[in-house]
PDB file of C-alpha atoms in Angstrom:
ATOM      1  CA  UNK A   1       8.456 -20.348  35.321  1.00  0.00           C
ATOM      2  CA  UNK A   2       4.767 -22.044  34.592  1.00  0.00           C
ATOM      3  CA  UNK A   3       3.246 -18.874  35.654  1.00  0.00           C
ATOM      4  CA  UNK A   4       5.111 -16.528  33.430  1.00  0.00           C
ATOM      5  CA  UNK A   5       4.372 -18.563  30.627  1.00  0.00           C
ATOM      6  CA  UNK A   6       0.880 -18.761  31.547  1.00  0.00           C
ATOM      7  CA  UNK A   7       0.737 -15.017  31.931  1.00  0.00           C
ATOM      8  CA  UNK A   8       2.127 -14.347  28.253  1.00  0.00           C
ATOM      9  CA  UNK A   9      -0.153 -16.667  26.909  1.00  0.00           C
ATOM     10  CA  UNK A  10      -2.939 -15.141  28.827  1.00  0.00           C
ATOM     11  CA  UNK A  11      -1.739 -11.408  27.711  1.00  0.00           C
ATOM     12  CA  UNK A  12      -1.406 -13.087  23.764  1.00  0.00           C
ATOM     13  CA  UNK A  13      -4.652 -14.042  23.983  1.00  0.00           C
ATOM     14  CA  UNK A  14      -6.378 -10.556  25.113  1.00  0.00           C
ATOM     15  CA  UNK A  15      -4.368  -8.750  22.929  1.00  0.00           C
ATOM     16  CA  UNK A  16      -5.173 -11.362  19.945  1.00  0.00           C
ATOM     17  CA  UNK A  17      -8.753 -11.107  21.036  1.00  0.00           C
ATOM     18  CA  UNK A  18      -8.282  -6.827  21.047  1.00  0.00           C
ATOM     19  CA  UNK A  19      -7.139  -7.124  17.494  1.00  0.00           C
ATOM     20  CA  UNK A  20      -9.828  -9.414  16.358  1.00  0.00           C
ATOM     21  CA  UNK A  21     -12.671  -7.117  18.033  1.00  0.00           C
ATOM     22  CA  UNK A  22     -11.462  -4.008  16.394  1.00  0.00           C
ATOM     23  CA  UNK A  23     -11.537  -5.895  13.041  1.00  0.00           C
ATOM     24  CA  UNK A  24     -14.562  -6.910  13.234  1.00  0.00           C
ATOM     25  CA  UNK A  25     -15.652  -2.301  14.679  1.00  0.00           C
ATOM     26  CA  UNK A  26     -13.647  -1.977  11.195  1.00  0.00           C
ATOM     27  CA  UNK A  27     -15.664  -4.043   9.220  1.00  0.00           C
ATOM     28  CA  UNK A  28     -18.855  -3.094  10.084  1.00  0.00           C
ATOM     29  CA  UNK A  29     -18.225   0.836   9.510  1.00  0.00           C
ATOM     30  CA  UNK A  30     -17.210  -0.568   6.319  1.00  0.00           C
ATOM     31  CA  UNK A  31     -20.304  -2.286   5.301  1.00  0.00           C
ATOM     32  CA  UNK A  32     -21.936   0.741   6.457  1.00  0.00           C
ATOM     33  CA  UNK A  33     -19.697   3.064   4.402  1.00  0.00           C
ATOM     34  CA  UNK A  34     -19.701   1.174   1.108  1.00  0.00           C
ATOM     35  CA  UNK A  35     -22.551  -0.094  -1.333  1.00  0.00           C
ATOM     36  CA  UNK A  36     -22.544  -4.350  -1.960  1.00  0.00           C
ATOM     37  CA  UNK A  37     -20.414  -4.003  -4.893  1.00  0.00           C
ATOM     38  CA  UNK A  38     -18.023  -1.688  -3.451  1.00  0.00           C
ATOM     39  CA  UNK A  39     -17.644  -4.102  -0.317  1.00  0.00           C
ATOM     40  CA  UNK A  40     -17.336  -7.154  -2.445  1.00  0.00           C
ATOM     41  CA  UNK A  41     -14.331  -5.146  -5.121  1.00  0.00           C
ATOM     42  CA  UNK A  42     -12.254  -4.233  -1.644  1.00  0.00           C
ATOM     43  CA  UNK A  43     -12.354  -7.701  -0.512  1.00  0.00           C
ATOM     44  CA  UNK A  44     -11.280  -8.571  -4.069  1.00  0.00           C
ATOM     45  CA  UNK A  45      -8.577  -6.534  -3.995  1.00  0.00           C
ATOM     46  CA  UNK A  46      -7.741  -7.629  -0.135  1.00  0.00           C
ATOM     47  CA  UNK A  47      -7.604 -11.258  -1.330  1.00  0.00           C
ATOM     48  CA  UNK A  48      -4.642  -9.879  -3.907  1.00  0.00           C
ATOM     49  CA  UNK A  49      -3.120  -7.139  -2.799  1.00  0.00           C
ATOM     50  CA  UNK A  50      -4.073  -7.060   1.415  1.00  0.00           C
ATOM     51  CA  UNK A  51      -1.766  -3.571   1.722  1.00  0.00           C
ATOM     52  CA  UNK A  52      -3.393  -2.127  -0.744  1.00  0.00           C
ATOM     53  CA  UNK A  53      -7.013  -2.548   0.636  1.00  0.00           C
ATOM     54  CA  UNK A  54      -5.756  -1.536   3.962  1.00  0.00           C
ATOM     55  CA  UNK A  55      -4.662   1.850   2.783  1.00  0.00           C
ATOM     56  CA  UNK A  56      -7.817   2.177   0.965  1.00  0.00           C
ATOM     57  CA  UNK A  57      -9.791   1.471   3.915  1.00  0.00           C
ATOM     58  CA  UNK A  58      -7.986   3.838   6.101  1.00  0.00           C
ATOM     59  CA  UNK A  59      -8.577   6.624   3.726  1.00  0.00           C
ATOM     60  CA  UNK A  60     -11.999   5.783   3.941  1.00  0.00           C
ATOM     61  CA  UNK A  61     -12.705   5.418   7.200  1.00  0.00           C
ATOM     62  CA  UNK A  62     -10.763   8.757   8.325  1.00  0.00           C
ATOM     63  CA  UNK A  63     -12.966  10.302   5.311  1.00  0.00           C
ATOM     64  CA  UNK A  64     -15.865   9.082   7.175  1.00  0.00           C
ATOM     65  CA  UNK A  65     -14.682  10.272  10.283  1.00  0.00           C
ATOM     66  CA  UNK A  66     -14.011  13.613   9.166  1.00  0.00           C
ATOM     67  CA  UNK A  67     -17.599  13.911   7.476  1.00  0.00           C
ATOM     68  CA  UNK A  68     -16.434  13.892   4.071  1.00  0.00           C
ATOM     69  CA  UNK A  69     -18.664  11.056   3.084  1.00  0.00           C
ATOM     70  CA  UNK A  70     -22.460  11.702   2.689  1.00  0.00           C
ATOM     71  CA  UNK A  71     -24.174   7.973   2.019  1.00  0.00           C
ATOM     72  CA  UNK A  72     -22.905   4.850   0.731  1.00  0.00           C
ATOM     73  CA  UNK A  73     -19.598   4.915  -1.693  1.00  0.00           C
ATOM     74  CA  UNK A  74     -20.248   3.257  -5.081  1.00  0.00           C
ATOM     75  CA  UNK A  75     -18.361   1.154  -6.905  1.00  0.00           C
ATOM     76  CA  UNK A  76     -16.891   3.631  -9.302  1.00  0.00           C
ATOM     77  CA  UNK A  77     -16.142   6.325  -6.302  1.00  0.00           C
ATOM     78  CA  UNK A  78     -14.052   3.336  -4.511  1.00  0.00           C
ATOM     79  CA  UNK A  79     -12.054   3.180  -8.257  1.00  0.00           C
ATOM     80  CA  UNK A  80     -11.369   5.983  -7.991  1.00  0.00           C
ATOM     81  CA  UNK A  81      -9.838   5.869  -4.649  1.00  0.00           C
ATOM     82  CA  UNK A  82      -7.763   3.473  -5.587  1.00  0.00           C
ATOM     83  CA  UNK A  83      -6.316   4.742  -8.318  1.00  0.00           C
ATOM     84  CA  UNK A  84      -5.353   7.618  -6.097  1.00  0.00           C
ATOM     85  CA  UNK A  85      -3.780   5.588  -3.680  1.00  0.00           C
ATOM     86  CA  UNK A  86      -2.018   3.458  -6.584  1.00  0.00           C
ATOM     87  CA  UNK A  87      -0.570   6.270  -7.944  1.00  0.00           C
ATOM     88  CA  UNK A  88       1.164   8.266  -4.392  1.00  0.00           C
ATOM     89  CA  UNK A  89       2.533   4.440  -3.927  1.00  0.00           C
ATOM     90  CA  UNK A  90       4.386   3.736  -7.221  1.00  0.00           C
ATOM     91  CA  UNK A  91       8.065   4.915  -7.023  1.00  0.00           C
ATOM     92  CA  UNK A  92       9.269   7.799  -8.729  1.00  0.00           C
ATOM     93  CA  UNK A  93      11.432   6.742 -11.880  1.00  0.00           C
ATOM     94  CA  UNK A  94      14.158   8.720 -12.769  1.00  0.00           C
ATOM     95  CA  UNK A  95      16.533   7.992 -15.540  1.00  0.00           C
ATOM     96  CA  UNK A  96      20.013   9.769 -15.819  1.00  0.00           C
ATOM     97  CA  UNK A  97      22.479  10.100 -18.819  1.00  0.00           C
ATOM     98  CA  UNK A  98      25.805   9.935 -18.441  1.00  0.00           C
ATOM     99  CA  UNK A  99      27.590  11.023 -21.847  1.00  0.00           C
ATOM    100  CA  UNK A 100      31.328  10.723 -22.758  1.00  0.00           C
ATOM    101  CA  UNK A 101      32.692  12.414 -25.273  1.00  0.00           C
ATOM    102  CA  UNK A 102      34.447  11.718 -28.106  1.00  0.00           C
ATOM    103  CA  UNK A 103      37.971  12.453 -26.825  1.00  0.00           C
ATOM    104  CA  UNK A 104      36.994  10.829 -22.972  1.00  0.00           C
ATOM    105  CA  UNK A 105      36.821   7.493 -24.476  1.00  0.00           C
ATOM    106  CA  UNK A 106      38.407   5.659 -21.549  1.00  0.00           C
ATOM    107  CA  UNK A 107      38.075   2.236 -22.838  1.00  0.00           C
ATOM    108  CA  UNK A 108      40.081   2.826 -26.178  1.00  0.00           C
ATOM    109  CA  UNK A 109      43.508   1.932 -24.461  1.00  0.00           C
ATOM    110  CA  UNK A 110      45.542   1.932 -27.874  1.00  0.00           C
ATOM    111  CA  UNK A 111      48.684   4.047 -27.388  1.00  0.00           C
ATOM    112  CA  UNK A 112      50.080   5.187 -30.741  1.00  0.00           C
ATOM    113  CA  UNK A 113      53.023   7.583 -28.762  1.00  0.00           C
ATOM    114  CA  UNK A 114      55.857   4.367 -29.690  1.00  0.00           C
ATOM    115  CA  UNK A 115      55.570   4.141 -33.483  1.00  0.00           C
TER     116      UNK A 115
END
């Protein structure tokens, strides 16, 4: 029984230590994708809102990896990506009428038949 739960602790800890080593690959594409100011807004944001940055870091980096990013991102060009991003996440309002007419009026329950 010791030895199982040494092995899951043992396979926690690589695959804790797996997750921390590709966050730390992540974050150093991103300081190499994005100017100081850019950087310091998406950990801003992160601090806030952590989904949010994630999404906008994904788009980034599979920008990147499609070539669709020639030098550093500014400030103003990683607005703009999240405004994008902002808007295909809010929900879609819709608002529906339902009218009754004048005769369908199902909560006047007077009945003038017995006079």
């Amino acid at each position: 029984a010791d030895q199982k739960v040494a092995a899951q602790m043992q396979a926690t800890q690589e695959q804790s230590k797996k997750i921390q080593e590709a966050k730390i690959r992540r974050d150093a594409m991103m300081k190499q994708l994005l100017s100081p100011e850019a950087s310091e807004r998406l950990k801003r944001i992160g601090l806030v809102k952590p989904e949010m940055a994630q999404k906008v870091g994904n788009m980034i980096l599979q920008m990147a990896s499609n070539g669709q990013i020639q030098g550093k991102i500014k400030e103003d060009t990683l607005k703009s990506y999240l405004t994008k991003i902002s808007e295909q996440d809010k929900p879609k309002t819709k608002i529906t009428f339902f009218r009754r007419g004048f005769a369908d009026d199902e909560d006047d329950s007077e009945d003038y038949d017995d006079m």
